[in-house]
Coordinates of C-alpha atoms in Angstrom, one line a residue:
X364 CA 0.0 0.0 0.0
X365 CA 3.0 2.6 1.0
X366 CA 4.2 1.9 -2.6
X367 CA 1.5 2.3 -4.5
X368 CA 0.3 5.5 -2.4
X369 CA 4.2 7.0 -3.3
X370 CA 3.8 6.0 -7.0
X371 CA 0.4 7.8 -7.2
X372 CA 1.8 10.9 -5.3
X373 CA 4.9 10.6 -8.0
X374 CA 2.3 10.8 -10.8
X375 CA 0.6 13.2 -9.3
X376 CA 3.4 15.5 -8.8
X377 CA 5.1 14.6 -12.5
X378 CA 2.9 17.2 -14.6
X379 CA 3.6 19.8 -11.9
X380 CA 7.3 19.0 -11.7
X381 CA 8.1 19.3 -15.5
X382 CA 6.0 22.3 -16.0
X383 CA 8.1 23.7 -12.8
X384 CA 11.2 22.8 -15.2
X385 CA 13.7 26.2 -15.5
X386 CA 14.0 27.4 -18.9
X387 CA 16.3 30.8 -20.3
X388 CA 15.9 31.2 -23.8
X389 CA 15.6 34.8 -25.1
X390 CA 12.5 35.3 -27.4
X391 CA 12.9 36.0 -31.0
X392 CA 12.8 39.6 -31.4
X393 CA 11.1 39.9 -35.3
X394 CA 9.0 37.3 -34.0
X395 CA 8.3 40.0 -30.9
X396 CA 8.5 42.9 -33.0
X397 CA 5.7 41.3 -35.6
X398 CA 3.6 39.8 -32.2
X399 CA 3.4 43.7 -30.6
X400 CA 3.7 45.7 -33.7
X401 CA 6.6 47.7 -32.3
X402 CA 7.3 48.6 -35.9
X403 CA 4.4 50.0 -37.8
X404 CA 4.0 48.3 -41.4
X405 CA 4.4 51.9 -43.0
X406 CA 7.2 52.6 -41.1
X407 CA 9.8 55.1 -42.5
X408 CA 12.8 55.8 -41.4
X409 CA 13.2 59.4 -39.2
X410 CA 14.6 62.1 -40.8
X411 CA 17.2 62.4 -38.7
X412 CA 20.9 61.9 -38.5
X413 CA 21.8 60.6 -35.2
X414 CA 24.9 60.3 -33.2
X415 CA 25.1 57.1 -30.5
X416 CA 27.2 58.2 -27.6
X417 CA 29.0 55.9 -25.3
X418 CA 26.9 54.2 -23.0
X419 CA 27.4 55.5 -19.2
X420 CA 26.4 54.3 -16.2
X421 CA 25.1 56.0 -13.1
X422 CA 23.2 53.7 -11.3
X423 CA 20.3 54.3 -8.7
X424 CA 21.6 51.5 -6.6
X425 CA 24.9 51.8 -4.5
X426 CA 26.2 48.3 -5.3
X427 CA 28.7 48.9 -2.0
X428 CA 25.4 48.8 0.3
X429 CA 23.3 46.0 -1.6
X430 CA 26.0 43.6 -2.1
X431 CA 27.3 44.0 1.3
X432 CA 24.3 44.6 3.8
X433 CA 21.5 43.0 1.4
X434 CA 21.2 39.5 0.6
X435 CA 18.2 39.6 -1.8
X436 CA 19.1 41.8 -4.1
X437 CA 22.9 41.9 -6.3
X438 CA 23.9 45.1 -8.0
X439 CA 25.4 44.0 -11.5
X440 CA 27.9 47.3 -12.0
X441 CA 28.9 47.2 -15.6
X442 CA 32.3 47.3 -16.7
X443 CA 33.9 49.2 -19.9
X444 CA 33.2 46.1 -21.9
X445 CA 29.9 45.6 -20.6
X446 CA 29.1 49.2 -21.9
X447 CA 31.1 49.9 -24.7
X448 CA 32.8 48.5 -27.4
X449 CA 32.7 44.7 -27.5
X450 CA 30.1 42.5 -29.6
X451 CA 28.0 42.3 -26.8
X452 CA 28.3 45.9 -25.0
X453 CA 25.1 47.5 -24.7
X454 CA 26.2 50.0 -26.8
X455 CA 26.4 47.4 -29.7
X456 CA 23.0 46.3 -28.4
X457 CA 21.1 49.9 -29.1
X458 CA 23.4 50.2 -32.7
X459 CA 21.9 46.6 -33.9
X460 CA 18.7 47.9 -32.8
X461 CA 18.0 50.9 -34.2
X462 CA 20.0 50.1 -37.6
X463 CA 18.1 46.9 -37.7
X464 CA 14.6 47.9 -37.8
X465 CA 15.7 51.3 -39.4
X466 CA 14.7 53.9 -37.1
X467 CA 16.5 56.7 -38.5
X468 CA 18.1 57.9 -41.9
X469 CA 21.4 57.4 -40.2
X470 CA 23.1 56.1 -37.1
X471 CA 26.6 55.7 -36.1
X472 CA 28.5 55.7 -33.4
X473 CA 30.3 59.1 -32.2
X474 CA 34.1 58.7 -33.4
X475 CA 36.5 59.9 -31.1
X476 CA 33.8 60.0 -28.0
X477 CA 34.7 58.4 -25.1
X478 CA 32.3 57.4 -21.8
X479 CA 34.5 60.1 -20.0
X480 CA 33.4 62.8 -22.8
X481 CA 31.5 65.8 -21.8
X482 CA 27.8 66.5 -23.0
X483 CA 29.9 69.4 -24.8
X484 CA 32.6 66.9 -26.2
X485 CA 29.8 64.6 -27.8
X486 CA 27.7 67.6 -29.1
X487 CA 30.8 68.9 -30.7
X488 CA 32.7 65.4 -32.3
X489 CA 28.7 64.6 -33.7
X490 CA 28.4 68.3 -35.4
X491 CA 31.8 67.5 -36.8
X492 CA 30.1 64.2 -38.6
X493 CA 27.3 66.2 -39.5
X494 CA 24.9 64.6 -37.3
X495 CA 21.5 66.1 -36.0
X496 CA 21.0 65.2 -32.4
X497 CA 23.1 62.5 -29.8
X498 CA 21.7 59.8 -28.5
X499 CA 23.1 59.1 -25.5
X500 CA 22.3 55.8 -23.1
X501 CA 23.0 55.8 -19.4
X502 CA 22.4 52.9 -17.3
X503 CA 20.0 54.0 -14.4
X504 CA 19.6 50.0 -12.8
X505 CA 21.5 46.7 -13.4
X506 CA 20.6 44.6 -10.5
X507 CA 19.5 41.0 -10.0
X508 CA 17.2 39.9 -6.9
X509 CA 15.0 37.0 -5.2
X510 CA 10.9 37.4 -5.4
X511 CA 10.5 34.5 -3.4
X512 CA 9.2 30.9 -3.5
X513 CA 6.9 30.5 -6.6
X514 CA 3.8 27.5 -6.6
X515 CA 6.0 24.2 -7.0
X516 CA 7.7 25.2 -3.6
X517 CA 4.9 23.0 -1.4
X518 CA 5.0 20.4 -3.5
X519 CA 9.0 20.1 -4.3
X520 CA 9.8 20.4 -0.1
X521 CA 7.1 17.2 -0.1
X522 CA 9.4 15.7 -2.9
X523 CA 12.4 16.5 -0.8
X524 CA 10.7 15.2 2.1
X525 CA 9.3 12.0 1.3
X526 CA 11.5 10.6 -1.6
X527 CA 15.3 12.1 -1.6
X528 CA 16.9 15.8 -2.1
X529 CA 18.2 14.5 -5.4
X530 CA 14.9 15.0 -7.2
X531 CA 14.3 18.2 -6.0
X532 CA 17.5 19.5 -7.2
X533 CA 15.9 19.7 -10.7
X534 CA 12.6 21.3 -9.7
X535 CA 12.3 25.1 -10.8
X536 CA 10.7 26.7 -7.6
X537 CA 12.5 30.0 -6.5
X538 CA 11.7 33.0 -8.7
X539 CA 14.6 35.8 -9.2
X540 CA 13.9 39.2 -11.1
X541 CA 16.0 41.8 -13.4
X542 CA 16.0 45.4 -13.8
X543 CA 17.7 47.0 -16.5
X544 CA 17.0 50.6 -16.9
X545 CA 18.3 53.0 -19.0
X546 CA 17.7 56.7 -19.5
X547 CA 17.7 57.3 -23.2
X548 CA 18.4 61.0 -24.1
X549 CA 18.0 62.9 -27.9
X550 CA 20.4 66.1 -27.5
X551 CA 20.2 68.2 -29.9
X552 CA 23.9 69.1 -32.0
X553 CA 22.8 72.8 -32.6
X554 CA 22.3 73.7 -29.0
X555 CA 23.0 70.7 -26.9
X556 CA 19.6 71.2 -25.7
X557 CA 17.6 68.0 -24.8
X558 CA 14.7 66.7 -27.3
X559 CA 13.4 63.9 -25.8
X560 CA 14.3 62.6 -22.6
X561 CA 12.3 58.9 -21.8
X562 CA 13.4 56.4 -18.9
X563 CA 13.8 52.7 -21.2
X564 CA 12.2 50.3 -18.4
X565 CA 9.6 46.7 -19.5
X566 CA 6.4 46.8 -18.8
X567 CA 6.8 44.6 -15.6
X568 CA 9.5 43.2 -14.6
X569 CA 12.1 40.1 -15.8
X570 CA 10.8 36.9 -13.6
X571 CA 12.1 33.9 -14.2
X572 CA 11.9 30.4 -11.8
X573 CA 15.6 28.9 -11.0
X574 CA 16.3 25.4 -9.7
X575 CA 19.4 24.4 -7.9
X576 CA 21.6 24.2 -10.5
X577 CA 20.7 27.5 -12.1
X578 CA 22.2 29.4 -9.4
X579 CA 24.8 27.5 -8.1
X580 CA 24.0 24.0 -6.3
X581 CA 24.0 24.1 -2.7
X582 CA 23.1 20.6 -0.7
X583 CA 20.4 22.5 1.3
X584 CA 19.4 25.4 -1.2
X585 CA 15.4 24.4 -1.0
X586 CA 16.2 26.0 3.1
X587 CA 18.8 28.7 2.5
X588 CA 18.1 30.7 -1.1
X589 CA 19.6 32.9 -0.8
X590 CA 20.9 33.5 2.4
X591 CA 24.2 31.3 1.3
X592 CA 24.5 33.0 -2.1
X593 CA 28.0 35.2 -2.8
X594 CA 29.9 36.9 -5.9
X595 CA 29.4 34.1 -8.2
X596 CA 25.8 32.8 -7.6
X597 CA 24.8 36.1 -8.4
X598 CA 27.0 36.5 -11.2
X599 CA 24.9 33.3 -12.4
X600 CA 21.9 34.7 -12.0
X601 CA 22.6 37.8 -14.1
X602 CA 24.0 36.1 -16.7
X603 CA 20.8 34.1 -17.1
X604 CA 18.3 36.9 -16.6
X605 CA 20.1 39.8 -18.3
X606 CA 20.0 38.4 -22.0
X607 CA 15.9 38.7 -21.4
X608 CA 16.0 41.8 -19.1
X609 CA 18.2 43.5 -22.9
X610 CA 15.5 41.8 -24.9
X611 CA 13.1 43.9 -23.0
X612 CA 15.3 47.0 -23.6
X613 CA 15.3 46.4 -27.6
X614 CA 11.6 46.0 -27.5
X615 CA 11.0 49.2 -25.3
X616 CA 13.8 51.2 -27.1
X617 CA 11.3 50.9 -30.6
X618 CA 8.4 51.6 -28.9
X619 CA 10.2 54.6 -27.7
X620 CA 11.2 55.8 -31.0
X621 CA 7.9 54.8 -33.2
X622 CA 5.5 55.8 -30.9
X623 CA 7.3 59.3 -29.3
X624 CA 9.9 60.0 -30.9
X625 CA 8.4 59.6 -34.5
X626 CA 4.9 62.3 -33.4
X627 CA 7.5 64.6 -32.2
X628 CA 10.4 64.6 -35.1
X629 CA 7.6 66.4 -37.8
X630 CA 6.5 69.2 -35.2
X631 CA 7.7 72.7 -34.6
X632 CA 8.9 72.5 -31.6
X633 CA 11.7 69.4 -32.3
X634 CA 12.4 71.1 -35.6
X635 CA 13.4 73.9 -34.1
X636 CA 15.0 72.4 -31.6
X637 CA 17.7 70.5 -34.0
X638 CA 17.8 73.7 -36.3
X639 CA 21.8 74.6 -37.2
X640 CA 22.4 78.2 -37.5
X641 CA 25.9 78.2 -39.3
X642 CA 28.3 81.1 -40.2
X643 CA 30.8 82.0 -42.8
X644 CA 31.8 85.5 -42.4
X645 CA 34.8 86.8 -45.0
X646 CA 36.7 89.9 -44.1
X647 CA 39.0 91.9 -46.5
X648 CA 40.2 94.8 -46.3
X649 CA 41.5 97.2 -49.5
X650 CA 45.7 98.1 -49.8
X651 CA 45.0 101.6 -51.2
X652 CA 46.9 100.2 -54.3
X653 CA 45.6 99.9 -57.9
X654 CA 42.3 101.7 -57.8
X655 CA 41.6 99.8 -54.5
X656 CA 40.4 101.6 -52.0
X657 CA 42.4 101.5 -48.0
X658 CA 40.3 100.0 -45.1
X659 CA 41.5 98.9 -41.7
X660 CA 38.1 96.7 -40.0
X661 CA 36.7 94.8 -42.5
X662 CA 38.4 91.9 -41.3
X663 CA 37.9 92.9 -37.5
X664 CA 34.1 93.2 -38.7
X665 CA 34.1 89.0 -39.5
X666 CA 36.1 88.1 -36.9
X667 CA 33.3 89.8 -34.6
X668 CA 30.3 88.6 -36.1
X669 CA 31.8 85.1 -36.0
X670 CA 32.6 85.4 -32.0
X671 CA 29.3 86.9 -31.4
X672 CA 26.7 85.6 -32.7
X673 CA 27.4 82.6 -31.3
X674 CA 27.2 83.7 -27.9
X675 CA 23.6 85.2 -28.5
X676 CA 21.0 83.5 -25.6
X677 CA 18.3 83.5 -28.7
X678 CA 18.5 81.5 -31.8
X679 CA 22.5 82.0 -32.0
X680 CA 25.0 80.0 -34.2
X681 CA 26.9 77.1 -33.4
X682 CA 30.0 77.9 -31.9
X683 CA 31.8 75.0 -33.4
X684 CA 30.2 76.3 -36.9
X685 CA 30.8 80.0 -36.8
X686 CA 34.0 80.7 -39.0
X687 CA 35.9 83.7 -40.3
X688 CA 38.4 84.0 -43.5
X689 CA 39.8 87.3 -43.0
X690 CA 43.3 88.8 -44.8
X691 CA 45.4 87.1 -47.1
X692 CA 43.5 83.9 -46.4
X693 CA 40.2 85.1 -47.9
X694 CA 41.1 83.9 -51.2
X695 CA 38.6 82.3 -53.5
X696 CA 40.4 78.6 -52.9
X697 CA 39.9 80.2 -48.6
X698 CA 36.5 80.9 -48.5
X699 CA 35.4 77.5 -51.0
X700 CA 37.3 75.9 -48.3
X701 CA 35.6 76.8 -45.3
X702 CA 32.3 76.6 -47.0
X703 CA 33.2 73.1 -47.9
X704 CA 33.2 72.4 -44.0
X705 CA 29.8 74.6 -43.3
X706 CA 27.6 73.8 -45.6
X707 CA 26.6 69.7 -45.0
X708 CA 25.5 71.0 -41.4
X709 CA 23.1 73.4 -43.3
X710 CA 20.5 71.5 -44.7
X711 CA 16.8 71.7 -44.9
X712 CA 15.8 72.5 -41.5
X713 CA 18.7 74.8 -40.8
X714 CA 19.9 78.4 -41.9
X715 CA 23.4 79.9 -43.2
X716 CA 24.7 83.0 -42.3
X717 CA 27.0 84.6 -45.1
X718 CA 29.0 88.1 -44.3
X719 CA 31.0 89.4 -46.1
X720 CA 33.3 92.5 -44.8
X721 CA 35.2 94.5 -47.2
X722 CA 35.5 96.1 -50.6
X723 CA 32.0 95.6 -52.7
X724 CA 32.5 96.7 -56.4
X725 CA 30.5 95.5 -59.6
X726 CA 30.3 92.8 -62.5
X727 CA 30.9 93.7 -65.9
X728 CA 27.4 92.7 -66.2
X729 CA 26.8 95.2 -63.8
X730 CA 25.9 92.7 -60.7
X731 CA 26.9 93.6 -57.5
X732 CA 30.9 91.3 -56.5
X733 CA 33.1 91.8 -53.7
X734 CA 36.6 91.3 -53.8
X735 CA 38.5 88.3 -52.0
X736 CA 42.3 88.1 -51.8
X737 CA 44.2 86.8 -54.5
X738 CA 47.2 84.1 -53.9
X739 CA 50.4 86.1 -54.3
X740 CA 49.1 89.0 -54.0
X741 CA 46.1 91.1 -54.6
X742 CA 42.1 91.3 -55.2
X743 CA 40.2 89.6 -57.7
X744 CA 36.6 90.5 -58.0
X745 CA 34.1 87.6 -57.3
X746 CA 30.5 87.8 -58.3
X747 CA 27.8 87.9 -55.0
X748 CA 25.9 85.6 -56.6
X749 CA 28.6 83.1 -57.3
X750 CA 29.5 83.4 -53.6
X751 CA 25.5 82.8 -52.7
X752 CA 25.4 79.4 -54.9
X753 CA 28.4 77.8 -53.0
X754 CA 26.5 78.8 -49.5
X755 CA 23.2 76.7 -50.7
X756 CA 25.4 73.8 -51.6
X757 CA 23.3 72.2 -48.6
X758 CA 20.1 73.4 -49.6
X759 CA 19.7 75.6 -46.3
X760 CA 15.8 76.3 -45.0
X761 CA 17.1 80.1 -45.0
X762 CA 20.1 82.0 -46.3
X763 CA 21.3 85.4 -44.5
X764 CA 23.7 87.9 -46.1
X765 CA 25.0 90.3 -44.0
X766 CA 27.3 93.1 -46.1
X767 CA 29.1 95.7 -44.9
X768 CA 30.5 97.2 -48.1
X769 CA 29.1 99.4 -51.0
X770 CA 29.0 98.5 -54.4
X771 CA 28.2 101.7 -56.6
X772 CA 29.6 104.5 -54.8
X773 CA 33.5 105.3 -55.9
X774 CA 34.0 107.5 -53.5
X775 CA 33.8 105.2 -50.7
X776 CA 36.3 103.3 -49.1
X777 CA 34.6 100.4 -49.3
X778 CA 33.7 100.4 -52.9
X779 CA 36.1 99.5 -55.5
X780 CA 33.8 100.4 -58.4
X781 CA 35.1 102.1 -61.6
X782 CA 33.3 104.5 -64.2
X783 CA 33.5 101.8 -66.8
X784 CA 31.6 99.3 -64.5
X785 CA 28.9 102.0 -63.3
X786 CA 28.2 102.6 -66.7
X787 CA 26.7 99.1 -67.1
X788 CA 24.1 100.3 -64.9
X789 CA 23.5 103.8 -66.2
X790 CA 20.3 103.1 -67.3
X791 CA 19.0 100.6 -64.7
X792 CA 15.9 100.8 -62.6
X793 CA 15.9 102.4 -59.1
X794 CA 15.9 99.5 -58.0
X795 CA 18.3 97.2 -55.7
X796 CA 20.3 95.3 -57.5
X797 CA 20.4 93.2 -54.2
X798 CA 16.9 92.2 -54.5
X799 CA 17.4 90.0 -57.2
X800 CA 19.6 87.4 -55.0
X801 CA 16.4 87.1 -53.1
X802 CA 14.7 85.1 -56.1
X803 CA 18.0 83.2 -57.0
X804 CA 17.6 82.0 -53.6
X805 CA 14.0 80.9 -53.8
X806 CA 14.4 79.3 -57.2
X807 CA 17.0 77.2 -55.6
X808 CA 14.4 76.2 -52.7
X809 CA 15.5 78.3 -50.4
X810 CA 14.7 81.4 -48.3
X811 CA 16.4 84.5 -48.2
X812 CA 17.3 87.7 -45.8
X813 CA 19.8 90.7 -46.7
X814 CA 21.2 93.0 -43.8
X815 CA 23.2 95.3 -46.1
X816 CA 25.0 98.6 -45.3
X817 CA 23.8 100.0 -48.3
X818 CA 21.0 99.1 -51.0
X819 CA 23.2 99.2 -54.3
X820 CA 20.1 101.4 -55.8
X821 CA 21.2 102.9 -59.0
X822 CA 20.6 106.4 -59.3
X823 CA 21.5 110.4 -58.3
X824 CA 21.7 111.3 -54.4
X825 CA 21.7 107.7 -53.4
X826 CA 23.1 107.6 -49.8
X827 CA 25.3 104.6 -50.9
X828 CA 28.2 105.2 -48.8
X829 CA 29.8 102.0 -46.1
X830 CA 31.3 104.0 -43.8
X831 CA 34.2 102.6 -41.1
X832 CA 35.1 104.8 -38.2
X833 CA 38.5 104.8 -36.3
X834 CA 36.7 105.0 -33.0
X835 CA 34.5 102.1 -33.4
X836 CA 37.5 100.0 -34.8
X837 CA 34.7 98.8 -37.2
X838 CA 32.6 99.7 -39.7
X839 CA 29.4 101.9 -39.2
X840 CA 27.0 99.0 -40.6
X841 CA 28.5 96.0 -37.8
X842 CA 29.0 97.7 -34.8
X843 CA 25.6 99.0 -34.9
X844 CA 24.3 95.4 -36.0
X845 CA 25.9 93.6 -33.1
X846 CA 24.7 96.9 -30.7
X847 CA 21.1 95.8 -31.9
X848 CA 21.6 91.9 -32.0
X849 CA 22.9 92.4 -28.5
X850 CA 19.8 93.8 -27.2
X851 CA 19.6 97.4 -28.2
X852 CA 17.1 96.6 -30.9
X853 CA 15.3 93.7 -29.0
X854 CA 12.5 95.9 -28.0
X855 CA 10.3 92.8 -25.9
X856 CA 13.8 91.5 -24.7
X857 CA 12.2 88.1 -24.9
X858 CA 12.7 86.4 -28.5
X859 CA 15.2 86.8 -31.0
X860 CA 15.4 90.7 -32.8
X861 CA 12.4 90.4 -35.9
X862 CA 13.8 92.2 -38.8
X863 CA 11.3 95.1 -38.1
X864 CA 13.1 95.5 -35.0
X865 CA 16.2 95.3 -35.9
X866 CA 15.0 98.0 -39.0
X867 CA 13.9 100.5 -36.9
X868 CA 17.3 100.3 -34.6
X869 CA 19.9 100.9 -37.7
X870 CA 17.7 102.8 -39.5
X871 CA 17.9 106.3 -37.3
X872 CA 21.6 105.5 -36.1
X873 CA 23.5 105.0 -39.0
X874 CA 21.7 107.5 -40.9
X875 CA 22.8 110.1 -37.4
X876 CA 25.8 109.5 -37.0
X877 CA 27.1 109.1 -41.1
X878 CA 25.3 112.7 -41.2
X879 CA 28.2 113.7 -39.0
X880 CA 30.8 113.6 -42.0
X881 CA 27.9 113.9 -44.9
X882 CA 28.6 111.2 -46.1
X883 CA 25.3 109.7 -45.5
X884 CA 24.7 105.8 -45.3
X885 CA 21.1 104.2 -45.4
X886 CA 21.2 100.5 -44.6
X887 CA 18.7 98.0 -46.7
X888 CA 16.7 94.9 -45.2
X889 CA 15.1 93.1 -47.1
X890 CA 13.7 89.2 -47.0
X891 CA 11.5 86.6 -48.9
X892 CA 7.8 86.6 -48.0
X893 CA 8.2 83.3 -46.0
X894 CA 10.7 85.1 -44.2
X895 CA 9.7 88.3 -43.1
X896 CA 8.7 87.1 -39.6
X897 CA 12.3 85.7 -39.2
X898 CA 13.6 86.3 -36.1
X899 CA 17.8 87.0 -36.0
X900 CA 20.2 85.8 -33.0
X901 CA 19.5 88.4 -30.2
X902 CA 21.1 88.9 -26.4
X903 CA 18.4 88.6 -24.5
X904 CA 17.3 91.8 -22.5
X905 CA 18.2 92.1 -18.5
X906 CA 14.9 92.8 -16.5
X907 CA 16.2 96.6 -16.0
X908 CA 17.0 96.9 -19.8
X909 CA 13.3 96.5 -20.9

């Protein structure tokens, strides 16, 4: 009778025992991806370029105090390799991902970032790649811990009890979990400003049932889990339950992306957020030689737009993409070359900046040109409009010349023009001849904005002058431009200075204080019709300013 009642408890407890069996295969993620349709069928890749940063960790659990004074929990602190770098790293993890299932235009890695580099650093090395915004992961928990005792418990001590220890050896009845958290961050290139900040965590948590084995065998484990456990039983744990716990973070990382980040990428406020506000600005100044007129500031006039605007609190340039060619290196091979560098991170979304300080003249054609310095010696004249085709190279959103010279004035000393060339426009319109690099830049799909120190309008009595003064150490045009940028003419001291704004600032100014020598100087604004609401970098205003 004692037999036959043990062989009906064994059959009894058989289903129960197999199903209690451990088992640590990761799912298949397509299979997962398909299942929970993380990926939308008409999914399209984000217009974005993205940069993936080291990943860091800085985690919520002090791994000194939980792996000495806690014996149910394990903080898994991950190493370099764990991180960064090898096939399995984490990092590797989140590239596979995201290239995989095609989340973005582009994604690479950052080269030449490090986990030690600075928010600055990364934001710097991924403008240099051309990249939109940095991704950056930071590990927020890696841990390991017992639940408790799950159903088969009762009836594996029984087992234990009544035939031998051996078969309960096999009998998966303590649960663990595993947390791996990550704070996924988009950072913005253009301002290092965060885009989307979202905490990469499952659903619920990792649970999984262990038997003896899976954690380490102990003769008496069904008593002591896990009072008896050290480095390595833990260790054994993780490295059963952290392949599922990353499965979770691949799964959550696309919902992240299709179902947040995706809304948000089309919408003003992220747009504007990634926006690059770029800056060439060419200074040259004349020798006084061969019908060229003598200057001093024209290159102190690019060097200061290219510190300054920058530094601007509203809608400034990137400092890492603000440039000047000034001197003897403004040649023609100078400037292509530094517009070579600028004008991939001016695309679509973003706007260009082109100054040009210096000695403004005219085509034979009777088009407005500037003169850049000429290898070995010199000035060559280079059409305006050739010099506006090279800055929408990237197709910009908006294009923004700022000139401080004068083109049909020969008795100014920053116009190179001759009688022969002014006669090519003897019988032209009263009309800019600016106006017409407004179009050129619309026909080429993009916007447009002119700050000029003069308007280039043919005819008698023009005020056409581009005056420098010793004082100022720069010319008339760019010291009162960065006076306004810098807050004078940002009358709400809020946002950046509208063109109307900044128009009704340099305006009454210039025209004051060129009056002084009568020589006077009007300054010309003009824009495209999308663009007339633009708003320009701006300082923005103290409270005792306004």
């Amino acid at each position: 009778m004692k037999r036959s009642g043990l062989y009906l408890l064994c059959c009894a407890l058989l289903p129960l025992l197999l199903g209690a069996c451990s088992g640590f295969s990761v799912p298949d993620l397509d299979e997962a991806v398909r299942r929970e349709n993380l990926v939308p069928e008409q999914w399209k890749p984000l217009k974005l370029s993205v940069g993936l940063a080291p990943v860091v960790a800085d985690l919520e659990l002090d791994a000194k105090k939980f792996n000495v004074e806690d014996t149910r929990r394990w903080v898994l602190t991950p190493d370099e390799a764990r991180l960064n770098g090898a096939e399995n790293s984490l990092q590797a993890l989140f590239l596979q991902t995201l290239s995989r299932y095609r989340m973005f235009e582009r994604v690479e890695l950052i080269r030449g970032a490090t986990s030690k580099s600075s928010m600055e650093e990364l934001r710097a090395l991924a403008l240099a790649q051309g990249l939109d915004v940095v991704l950056r992961p930071v590990v927020r928990r890696s841990d390991v811990g017992y639940v408790g005792t799950n159903a088969a418990y009762g009836w594996n001590l029984a087992l234990w009890l009544v035939l031998s220890p051996i078969n309960s050896w096999w009998v998966a009845d303590e649960d663990f979990d595993a947390f791996l958290e990550c704070d996924l961050g988009l950072y913005s290139t253009a301002s290092g400003a965060p885009l989307k900040l979202k905490r990469i965590k499952p659903e619920k948590p990792v649970i999984k049932a262990f038997d003896d084995w899976d954690h380490g065998f102990h003769l008496f484990a069904i008593f002591a889990v896990p009072g008896y456990f050290d480095h390595e039983n833990w260790e054994k744990v993780g490295s059963r339950l952290m392949p599922l716990a990353e499965h979770e973070t691949k799964k959550e990382t696309l919902r992240f992306i299709t179902r947040e980040v995706g809304p948000a990428v089309s919408g003003d406020a992220f747009q504007d957020g990634i926006r690059r506000r770029v800056g060439l600005f060419i200074g040259v100044d004349g020798n006084g030689q061969s019908g060229v007129p003598l200057t001093r500031f024209a290159g102190a006039d690019a060097r200061a737009l290219a510190q300054r605007l920058p530094s601007m609190t509203q809608e400034g340039l990137v400092r890492k993409a603000s440039l000047a060619v000034t001197g003897e290196a403004a040649t023609r091979q100078g400037v292509q070359a530094a517009l070579d560098k600028l004008t991939p991170l001016a695309r679509a979304n973003d706007d260009f900046f082109l100054g040009y300080s210096g000695v403004g003249t005219l085509t034979p054609e009777g088009k407005p040109a500037v003169l850049l310095s000429r290898r070995g010696g010199g000035y060559e004249a280079v059409a305006l409009e050739a010099l506006v085709d090279l800055a929408l190279a990237g197709n910009p959103r908006t294009l923004v010349l700022a000139l401080d010279c004068s083109f049909i004035s020969p008795a100014d000393g920053r116009c190179a023009v001759s009688a022969e060339l002014l006669a090519a426009i003897q019988n032209a319109p009263p009309e800019s001849l600016l106006q017409p690099l407004v179009e050129r830049c619309r026909k080429a799909g993009s916007e447009c904005v002119i700050l000029s120190a003069t308007g280039a309008v043919p005819g008698p009595g023009t005020p056409e002058h581009a005056l420098e003064l010793e004082d100022l150490g720069q010319g008339l045009f760019t010291s009162f431009l960065l006076d306004g940028l810098g807050g004078a003419a940002n009358t709400d001291g809020v946002a950046g200075v509208s063109l109307e704004e900044l128009a009704r600032y340099l305006g009454p100014n210039i025209e004051r204080i060129s009056g002084f020598d009568n020589k006077p100087q009007k300054p010309w604004l003009a824009a495209s019709p999308a663009r007339r609401s633009f708003l320009l970098p701006s300082a923005e205003k103290k409270p005792a300013e306004r």
